[in-house]
PDB file of C-alpha atoms and ligand atoms in Angstrom:
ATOM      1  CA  UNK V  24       5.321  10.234  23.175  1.00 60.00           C
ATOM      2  CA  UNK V  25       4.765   8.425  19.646  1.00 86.00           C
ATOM      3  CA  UNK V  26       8.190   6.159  20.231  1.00 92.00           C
ATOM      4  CA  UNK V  27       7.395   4.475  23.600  1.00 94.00           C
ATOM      5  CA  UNK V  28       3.554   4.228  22.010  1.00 94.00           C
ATOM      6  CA  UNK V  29       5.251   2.628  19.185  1.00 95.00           C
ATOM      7  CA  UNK V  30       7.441   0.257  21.403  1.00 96.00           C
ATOM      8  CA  UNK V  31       4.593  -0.840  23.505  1.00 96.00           C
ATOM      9  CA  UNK V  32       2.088  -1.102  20.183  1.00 96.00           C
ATOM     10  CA  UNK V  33       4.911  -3.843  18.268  1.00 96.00           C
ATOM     11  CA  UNK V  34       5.877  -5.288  21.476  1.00 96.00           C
ATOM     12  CA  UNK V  35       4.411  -9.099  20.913  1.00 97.00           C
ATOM     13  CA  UNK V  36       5.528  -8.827  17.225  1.00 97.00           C
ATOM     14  CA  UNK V  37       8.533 -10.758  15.558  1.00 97.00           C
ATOM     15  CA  UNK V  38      10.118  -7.480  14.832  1.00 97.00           C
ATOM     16  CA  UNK V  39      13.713  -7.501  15.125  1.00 98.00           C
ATOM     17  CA  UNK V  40      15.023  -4.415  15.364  1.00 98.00           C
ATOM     18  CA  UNK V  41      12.991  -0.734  14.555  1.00 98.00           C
ATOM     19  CA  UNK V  42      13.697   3.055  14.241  1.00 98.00           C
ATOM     20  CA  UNK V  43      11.449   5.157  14.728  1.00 97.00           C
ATOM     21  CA  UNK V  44      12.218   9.142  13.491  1.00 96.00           C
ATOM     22  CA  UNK V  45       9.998  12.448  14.182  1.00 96.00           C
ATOM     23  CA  UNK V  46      10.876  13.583  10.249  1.00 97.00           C
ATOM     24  CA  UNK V  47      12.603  12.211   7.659  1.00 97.00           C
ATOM     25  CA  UNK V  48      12.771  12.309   3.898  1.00 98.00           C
ATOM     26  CA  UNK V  49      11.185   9.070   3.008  1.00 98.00           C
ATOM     27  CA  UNK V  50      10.876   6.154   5.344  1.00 98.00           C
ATOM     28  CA  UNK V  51      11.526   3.830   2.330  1.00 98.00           C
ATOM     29  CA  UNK V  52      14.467   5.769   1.753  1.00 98.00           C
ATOM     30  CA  UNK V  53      15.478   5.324   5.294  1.00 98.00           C
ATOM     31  CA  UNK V  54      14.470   1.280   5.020  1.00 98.00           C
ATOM     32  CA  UNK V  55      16.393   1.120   1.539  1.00 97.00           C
ATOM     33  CA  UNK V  56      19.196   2.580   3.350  1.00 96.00           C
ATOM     34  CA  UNK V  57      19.091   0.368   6.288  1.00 97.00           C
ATOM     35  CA  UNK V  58      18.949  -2.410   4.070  1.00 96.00           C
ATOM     36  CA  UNK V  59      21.804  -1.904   2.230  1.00 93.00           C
ATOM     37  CA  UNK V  60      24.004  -1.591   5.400  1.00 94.00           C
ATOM     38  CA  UNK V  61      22.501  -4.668   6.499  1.00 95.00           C
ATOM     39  CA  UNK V  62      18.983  -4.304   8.187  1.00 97.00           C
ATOM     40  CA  UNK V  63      17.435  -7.816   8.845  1.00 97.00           C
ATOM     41  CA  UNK V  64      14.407  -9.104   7.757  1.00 97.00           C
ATOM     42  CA  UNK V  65      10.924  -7.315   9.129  1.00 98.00           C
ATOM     43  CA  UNK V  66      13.005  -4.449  10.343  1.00 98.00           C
ATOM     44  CA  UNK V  67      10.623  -1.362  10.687  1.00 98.00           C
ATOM     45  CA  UNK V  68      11.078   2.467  10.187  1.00 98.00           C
ATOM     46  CA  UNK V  69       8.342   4.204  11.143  1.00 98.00           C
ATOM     47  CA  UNK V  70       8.449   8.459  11.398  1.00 97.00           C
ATOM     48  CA  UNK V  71       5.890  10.660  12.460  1.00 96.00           C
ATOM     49  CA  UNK V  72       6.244  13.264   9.631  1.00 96.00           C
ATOM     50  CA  UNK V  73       7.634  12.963   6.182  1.00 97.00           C
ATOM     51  CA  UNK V  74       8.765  15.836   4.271  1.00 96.00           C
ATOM     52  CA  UNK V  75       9.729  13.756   0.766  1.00 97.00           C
ATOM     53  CA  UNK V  76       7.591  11.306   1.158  1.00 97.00           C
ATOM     54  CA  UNK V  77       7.139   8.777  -2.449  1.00 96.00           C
ATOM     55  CA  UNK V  78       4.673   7.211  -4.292  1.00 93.00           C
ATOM     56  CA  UNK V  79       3.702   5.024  -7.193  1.00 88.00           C
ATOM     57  CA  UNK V  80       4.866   5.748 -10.658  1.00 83.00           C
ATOM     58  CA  UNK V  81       6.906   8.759  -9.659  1.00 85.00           C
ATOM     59  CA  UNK V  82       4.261  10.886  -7.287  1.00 88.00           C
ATOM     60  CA  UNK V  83       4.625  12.646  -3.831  1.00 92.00           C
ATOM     61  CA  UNK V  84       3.006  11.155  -0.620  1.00 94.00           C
ATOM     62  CA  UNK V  85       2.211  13.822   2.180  1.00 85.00           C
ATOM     63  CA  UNK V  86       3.005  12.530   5.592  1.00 93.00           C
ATOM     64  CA  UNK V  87       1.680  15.830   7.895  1.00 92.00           C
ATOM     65  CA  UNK V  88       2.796  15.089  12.042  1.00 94.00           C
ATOM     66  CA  UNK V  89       0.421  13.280  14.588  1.00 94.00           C
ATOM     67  CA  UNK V  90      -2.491  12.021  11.983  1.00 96.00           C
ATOM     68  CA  UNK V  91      -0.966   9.756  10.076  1.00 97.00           C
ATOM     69  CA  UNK V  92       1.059   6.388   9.428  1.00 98.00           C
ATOM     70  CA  UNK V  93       3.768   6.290   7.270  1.00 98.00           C
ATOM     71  CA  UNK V  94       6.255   2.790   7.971  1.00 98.00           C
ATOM     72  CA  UNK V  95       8.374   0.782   5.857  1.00 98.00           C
ATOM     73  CA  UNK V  96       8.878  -2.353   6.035  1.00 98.00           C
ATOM     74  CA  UNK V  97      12.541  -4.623   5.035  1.00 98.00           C
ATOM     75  CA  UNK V  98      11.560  -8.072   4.099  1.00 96.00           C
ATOM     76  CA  UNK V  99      14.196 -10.597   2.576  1.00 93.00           C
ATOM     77  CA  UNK V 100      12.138 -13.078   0.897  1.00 84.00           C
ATOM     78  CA  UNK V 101      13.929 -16.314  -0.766  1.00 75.00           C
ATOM     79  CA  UNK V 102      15.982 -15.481  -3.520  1.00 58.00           C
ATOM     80  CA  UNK V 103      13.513 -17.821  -6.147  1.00 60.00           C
ATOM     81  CA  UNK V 104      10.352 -15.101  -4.845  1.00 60.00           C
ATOM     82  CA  UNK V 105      11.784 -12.483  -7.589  1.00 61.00           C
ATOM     83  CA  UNK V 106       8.341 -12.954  -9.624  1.00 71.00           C
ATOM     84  CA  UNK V 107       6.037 -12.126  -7.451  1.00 78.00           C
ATOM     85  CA  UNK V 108       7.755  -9.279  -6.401  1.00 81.00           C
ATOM     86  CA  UNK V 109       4.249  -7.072  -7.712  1.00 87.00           C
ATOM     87  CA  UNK V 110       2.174  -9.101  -5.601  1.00 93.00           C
ATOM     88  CA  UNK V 111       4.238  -7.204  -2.243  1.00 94.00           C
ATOM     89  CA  UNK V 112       2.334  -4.099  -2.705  1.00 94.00           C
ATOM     90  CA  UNK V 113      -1.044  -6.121  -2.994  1.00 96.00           C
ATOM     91  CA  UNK V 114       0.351  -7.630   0.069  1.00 97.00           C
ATOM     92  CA  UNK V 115       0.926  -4.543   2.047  1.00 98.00           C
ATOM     93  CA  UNK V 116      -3.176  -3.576   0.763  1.00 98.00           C
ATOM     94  CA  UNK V 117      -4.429  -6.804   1.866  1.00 98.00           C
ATOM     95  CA  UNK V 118      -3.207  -6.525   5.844  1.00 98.00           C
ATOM     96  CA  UNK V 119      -4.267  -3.047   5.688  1.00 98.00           C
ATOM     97  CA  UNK V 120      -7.796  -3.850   4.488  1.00 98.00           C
ATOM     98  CA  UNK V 121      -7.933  -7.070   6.625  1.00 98.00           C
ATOM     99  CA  UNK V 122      -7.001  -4.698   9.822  1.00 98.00           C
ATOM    100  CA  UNK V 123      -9.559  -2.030   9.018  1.00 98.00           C
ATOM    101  CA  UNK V 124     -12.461  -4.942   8.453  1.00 98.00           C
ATOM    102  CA  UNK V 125     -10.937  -7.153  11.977  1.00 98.00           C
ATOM    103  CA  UNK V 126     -10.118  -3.909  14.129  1.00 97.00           C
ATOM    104  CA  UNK V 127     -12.761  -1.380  13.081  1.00 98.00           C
ATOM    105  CA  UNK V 128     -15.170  -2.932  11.662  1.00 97.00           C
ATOM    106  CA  UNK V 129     -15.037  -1.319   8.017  1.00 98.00           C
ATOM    107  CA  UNK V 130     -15.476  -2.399   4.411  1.00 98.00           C
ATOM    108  CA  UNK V 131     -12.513  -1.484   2.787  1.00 98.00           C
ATOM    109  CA  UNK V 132     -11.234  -2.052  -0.968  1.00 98.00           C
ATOM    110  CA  UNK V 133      -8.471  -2.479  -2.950  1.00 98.00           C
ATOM    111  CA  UNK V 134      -8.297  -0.158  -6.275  1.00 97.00           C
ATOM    112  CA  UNK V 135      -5.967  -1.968  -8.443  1.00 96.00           C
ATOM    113  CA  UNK V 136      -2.561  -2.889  -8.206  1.00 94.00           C
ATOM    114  CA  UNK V 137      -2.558  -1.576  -4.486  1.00 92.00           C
ATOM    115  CA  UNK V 138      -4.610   1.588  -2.973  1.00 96.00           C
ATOM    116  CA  UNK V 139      -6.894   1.429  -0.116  1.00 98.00           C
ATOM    117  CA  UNK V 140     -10.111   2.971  -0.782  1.00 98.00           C
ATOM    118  CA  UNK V 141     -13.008   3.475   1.996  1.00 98.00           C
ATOM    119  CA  UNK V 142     -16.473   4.928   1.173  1.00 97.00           C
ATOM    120  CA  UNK V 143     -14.877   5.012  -2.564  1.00 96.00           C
ATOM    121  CA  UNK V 144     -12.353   7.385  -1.877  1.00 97.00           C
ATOM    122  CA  UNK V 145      -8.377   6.284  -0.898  1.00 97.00           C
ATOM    123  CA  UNK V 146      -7.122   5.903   2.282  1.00 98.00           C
ATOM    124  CA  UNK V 147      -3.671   4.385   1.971  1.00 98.00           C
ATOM    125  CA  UNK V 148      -1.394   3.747  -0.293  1.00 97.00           C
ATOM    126  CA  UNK V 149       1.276   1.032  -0.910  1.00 97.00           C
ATOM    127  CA  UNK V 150       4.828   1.467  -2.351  1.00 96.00           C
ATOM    128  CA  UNK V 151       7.354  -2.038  -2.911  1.00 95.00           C
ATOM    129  CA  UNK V 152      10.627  -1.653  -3.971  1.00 95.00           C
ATOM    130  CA  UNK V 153      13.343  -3.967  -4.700  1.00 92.00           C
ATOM    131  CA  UNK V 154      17.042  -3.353  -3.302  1.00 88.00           C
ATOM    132  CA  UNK V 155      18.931  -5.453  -5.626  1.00 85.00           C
ATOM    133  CA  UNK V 156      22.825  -6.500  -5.350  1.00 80.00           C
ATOM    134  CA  UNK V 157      23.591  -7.143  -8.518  1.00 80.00           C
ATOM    135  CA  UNK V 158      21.225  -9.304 -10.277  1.00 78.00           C
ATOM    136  CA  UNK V 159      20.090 -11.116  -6.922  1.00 81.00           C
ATOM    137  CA  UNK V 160      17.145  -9.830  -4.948  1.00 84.00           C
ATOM    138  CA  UNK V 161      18.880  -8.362  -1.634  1.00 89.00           C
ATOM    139  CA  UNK V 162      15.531  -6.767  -0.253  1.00 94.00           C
ATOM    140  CA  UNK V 163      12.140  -5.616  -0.350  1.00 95.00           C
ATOM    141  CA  UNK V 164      11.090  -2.473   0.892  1.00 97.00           C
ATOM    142  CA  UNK V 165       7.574  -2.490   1.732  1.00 98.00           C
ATOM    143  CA  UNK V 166       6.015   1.302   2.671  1.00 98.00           C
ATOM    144  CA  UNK V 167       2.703   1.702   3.772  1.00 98.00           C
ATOM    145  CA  UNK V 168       1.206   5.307   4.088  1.00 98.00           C
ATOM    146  CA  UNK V 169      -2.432   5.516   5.795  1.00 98.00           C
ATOM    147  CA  UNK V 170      -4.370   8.569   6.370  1.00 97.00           C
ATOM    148  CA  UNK V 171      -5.772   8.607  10.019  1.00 98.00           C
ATOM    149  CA  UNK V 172      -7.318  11.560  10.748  1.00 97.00           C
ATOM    150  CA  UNK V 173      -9.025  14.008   8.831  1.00 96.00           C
ATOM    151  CA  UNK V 174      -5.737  16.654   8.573  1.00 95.00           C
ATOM    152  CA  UNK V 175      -4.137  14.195   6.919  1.00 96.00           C
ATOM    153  CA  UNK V 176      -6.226  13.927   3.709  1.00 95.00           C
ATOM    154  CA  UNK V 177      -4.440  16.757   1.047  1.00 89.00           C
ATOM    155  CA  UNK V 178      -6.394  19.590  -0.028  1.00 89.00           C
ATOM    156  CA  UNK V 179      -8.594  18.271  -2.638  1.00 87.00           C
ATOM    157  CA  UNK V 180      -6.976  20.648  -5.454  1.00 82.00           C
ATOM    158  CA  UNK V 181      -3.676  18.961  -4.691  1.00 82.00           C
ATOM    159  CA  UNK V 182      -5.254  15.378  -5.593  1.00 85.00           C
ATOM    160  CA  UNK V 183      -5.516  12.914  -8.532  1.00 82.00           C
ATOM    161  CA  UNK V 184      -7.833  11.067  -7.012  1.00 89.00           C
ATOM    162  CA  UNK V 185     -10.937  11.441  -3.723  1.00 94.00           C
ATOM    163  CA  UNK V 186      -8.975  10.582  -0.542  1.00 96.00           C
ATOM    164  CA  UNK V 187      -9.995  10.168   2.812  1.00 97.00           C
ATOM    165  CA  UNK V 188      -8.700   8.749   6.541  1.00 98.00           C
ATOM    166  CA  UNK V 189      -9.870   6.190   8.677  1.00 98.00           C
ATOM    167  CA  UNK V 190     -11.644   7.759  11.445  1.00 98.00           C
ATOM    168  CA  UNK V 191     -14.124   9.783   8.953  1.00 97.00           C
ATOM    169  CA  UNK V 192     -15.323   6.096   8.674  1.00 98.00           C
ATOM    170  CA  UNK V 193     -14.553   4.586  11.738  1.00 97.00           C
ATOM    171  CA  UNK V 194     -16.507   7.683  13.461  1.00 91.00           C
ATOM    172  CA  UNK V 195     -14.408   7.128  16.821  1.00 94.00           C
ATOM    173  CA  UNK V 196     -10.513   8.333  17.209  1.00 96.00           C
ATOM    174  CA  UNK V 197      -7.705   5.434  15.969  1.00 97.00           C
ATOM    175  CA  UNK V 198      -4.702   5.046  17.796  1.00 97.00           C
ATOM    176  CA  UNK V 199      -2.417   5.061  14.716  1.00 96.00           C
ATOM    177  CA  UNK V 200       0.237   2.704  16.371  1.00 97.00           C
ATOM    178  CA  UNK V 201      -2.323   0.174  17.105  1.00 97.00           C
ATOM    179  CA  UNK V 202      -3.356   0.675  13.415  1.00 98.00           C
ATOM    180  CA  UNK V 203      -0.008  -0.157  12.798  1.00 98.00           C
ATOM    181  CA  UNK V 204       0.179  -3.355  14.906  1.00 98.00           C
ATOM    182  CA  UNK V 205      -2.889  -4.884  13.548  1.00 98.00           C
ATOM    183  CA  UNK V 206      -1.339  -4.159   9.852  1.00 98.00           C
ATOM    184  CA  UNK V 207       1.783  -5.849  10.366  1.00 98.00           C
ATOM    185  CA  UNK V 208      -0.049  -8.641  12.869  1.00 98.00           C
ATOM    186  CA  UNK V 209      -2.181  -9.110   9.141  1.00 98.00           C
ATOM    187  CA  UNK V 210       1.047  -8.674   7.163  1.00 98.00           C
ATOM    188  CA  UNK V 211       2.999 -11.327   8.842  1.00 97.00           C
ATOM    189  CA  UNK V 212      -0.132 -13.940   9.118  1.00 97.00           C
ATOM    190  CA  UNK V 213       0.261 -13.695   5.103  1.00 96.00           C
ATOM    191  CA  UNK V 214       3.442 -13.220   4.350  1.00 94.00           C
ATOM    192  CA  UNK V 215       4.019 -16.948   3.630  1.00 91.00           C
ATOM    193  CA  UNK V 216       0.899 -16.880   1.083  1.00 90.00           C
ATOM    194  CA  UNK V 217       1.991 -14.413  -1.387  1.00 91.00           C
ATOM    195  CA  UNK V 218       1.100 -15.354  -5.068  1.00 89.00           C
ATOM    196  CA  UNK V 219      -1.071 -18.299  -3.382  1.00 92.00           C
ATOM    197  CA  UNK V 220      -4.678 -19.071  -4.740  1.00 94.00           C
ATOM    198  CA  UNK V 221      -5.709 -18.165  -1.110  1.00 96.00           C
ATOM    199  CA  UNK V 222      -3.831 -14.676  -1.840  1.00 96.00           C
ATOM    200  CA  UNK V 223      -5.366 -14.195  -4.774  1.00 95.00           C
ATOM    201  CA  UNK V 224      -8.720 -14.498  -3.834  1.00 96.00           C
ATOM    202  CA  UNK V 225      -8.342 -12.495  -0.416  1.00 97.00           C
ATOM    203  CA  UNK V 226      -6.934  -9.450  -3.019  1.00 97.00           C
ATOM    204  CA  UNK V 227      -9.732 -10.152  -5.592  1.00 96.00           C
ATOM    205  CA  UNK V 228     -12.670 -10.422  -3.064  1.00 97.00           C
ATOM    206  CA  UNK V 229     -11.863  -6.351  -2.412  1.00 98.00           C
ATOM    207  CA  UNK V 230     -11.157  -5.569  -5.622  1.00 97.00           C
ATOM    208  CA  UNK V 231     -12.835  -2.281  -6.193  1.00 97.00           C
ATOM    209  CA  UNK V 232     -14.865  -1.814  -9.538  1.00 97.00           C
ATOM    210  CA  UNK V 233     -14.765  -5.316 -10.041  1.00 97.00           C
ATOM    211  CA  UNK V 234     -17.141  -6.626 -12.959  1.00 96.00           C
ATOM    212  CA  UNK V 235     -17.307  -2.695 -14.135  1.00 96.00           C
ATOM    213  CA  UNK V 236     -16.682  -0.148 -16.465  1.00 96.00           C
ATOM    214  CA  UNK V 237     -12.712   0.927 -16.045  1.00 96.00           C
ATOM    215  CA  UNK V 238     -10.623   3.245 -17.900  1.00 95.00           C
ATOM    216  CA  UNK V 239      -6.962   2.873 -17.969  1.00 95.00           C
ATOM    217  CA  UNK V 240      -4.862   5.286 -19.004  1.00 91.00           C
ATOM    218  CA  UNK V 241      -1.370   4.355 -20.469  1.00 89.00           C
ATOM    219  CA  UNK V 242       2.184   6.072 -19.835  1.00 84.00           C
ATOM    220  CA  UNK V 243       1.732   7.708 -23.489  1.00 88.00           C
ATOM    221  CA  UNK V 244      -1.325   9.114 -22.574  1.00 88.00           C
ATOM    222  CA  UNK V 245      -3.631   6.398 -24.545  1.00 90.00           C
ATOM    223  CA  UNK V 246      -6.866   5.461 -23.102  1.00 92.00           C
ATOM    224  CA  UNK V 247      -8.199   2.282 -22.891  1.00 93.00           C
ATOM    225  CA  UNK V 248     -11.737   1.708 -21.999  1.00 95.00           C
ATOM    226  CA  UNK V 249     -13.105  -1.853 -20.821  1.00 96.00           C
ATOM    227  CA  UNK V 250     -14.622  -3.834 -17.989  1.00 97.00           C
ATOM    228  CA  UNK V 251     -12.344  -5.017 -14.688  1.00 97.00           C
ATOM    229  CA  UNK V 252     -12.052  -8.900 -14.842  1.00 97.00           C
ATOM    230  CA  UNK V 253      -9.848  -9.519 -12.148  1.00 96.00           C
ATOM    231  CA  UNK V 254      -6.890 -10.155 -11.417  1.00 96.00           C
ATOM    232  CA  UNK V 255      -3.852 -12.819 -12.826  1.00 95.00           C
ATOM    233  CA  UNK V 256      -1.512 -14.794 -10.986  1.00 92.00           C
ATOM    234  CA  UNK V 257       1.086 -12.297 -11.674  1.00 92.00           C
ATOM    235  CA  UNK V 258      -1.132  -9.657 -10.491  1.00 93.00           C
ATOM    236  CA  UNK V 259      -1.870  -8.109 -13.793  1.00 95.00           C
ATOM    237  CA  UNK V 260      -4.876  -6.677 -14.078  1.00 96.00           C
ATOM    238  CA  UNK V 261      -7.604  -8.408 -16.469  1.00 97.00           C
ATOM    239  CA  UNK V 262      -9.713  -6.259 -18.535  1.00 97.00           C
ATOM    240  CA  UNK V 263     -12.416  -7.010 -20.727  1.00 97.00           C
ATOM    241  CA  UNK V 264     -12.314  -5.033 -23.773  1.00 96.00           C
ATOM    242  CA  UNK V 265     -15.249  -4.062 -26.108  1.00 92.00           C
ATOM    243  CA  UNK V 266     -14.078  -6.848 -29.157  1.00 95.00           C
ATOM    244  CA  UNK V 267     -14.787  -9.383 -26.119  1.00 95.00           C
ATOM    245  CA  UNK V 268     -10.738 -10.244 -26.211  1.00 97.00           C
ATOM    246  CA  UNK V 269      -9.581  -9.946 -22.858  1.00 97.00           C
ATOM    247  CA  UNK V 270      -6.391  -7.921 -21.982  1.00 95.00           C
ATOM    248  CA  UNK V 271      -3.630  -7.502 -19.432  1.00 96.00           C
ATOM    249  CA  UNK V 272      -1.685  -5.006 -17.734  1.00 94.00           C
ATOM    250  CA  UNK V 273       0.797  -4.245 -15.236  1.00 92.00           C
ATOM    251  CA  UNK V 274       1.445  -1.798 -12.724  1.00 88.00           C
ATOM    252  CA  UNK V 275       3.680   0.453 -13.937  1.00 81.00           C
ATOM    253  CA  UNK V 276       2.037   0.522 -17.136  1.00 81.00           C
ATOM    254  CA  UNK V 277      -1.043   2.226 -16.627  1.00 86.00           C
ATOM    255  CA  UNK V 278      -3.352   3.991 -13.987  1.00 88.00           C
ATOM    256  CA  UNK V 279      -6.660   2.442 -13.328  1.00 93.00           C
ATOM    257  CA  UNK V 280      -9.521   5.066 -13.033  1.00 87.00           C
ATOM    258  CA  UNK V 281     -13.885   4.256 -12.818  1.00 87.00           C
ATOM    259  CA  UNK V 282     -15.265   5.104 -15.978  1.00 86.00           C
ATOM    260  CA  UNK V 283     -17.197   7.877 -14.497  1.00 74.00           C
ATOM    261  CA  UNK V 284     -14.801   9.528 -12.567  1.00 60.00           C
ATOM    262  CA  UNK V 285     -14.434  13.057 -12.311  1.00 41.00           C
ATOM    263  CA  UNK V 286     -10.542  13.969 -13.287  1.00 44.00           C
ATOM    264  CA  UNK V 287      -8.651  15.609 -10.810  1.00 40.00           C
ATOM    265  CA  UNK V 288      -5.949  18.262 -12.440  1.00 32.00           C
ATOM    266  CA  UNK V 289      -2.549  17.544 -10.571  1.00 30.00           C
ATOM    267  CA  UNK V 290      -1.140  16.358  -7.381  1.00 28.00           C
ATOM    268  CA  UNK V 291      -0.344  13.491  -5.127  1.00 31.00           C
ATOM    269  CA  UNK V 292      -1.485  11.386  -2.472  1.00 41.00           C
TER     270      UNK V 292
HETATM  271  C1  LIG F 321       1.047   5.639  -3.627  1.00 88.98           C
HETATM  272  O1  LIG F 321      -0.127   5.795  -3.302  1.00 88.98           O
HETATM  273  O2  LIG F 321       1.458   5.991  -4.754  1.00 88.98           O
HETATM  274  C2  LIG F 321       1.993   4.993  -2.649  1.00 88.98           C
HETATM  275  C3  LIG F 321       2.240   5.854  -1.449  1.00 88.98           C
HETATM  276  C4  LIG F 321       3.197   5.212  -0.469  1.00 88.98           C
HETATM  277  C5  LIG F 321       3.524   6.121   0.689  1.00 88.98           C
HETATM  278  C6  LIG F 321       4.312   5.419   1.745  1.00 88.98           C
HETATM  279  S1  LIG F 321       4.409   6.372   3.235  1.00 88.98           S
HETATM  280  C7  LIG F 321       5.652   5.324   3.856  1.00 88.98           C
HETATM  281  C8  LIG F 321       6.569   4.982   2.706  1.00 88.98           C
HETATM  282  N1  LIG F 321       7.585   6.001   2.522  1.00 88.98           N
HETATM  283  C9  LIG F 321       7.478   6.606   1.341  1.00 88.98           C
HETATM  284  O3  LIG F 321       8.243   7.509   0.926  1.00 88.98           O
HETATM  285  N2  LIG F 321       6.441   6.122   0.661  1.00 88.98           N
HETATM  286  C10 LIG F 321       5.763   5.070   1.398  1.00 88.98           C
END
């Protein structure tokens, strides 16, 4: 049964309390939730099917039962970590790239702010958000949603971008709850480095598409065309732009897509 797999899987972790639900809404809603009443830091939700699942900049994240991960995370950083607060969902990309190169062996990367891509095409994605109380920073909410196996990935019609799980990579089956372990084992070995130089470079080393041709495309619909620089301190993303003048952009501003990709019509995931 996926809760004693689950209690066995976090048991040498620092975790200090978890829930674990066979369907719910949203597990960030859950964590957000929990939070609010008073859930301490690195409490865990974790569910085994998600029927409202949510992703970036307003989109829908499919959760199916048995073949994928879908966990949130509550982290109380210092009050005085409020600016890095985009650099959590890089976070939550890192450990899951750093467990999929450790673990299994596989080359992952990280399309900008905070998808994981294998083989090109995304595997997991990443969604941070802030429980405020007033104007101080009560909580993070850190959700991580990773494809596992291959009935997880959406129908391709459904998608605005390629996606794909781990074991259509890892070519073997993937126990998602040790998947889970090694993410938050990752997590927690970094969670002390965010907005670092070391953090920086451990995003920017996977940075998918670095050095190429990149189109962004702006909440109004504008297009921008350039080449991917990296990435700032802030966790902007630095483009290159035709003129030579380099420019930057933030998360919820714009969505990053390879010059030569194919557009996909609707959908999330
Ligand atoms: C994205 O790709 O836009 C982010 C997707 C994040 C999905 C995860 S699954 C666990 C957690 N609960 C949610 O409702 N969303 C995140």
């Amino acid at each position: 049964m996926s809760k004693s797999h689950l209690r066995a899987a976090i048991a040498h972790l620092p975790i200090p309390d978890w829930r674990y639900q066979d369907e719910t809404g949203s597990t960030n809603d859950d964590a957000l939730q929990w939070a609010a009443q008073g859930a301490p830091h690195l409490a865990l939700v974790a569910a085994n099917r998600q029927t409202a699942g949510r992703g970036r900049l307003g989109r829908s994240w499919q959760t199916l039962p048995g073949a994928a991960l879908a966990f949130s995370l509550v982290l109380r950083p210092a009050v005085h970590v409020s600016d890095w607060l985009p650099l959590y969902s890089p976070l939550g990309a890192l450990a899951v790239s750093l467990a999929l190169e450790s673990d299994w062996q596989l080359k992952p990367q990280i399309k900008w702010p905070n998808d994981v891509l294998l083989g090109g095409r995304k595997v997991c994605g990443v969604l941070a958000e802030a429980a405020w109380q007033g104007d101080r920073l009560g909580a993070v909410v850190l959700g991580i949603g990773i494809n596992v196996a291959p009935s997880a990935v959406p129908p391709e019609a459904l998608l605005l971008f390629p996606a794909t799980c781990v074991e259509a990579h890892s070519g073997s089956p993937v126990d998602r709850w040790q998947l889970l372990a090694r993410v938050l084992d990752q997590l927690l070995a970094r969670l002390g480095d965010v907005g670092s130089p070391a953090f920086l470079q451990a995003w920017q080393e996977r940075l998918a598409y670095l050095g190429q041709s990149i189109c962004l495309e702006e909440a109004n619909g504008a297009m921008v065309n350039g080449r991917l620089a990296g990435v700032s301190v802030q966790g902007h993303l630095r483009v290159l732009l035709a003129d030579g003048s380099e420019a930057q952009y933030s998360a919820g501003d714009v969505r990053l897509r390879p010059a030569d990709e194919i557009s996909h019509p609707s959908g999330g995931g």
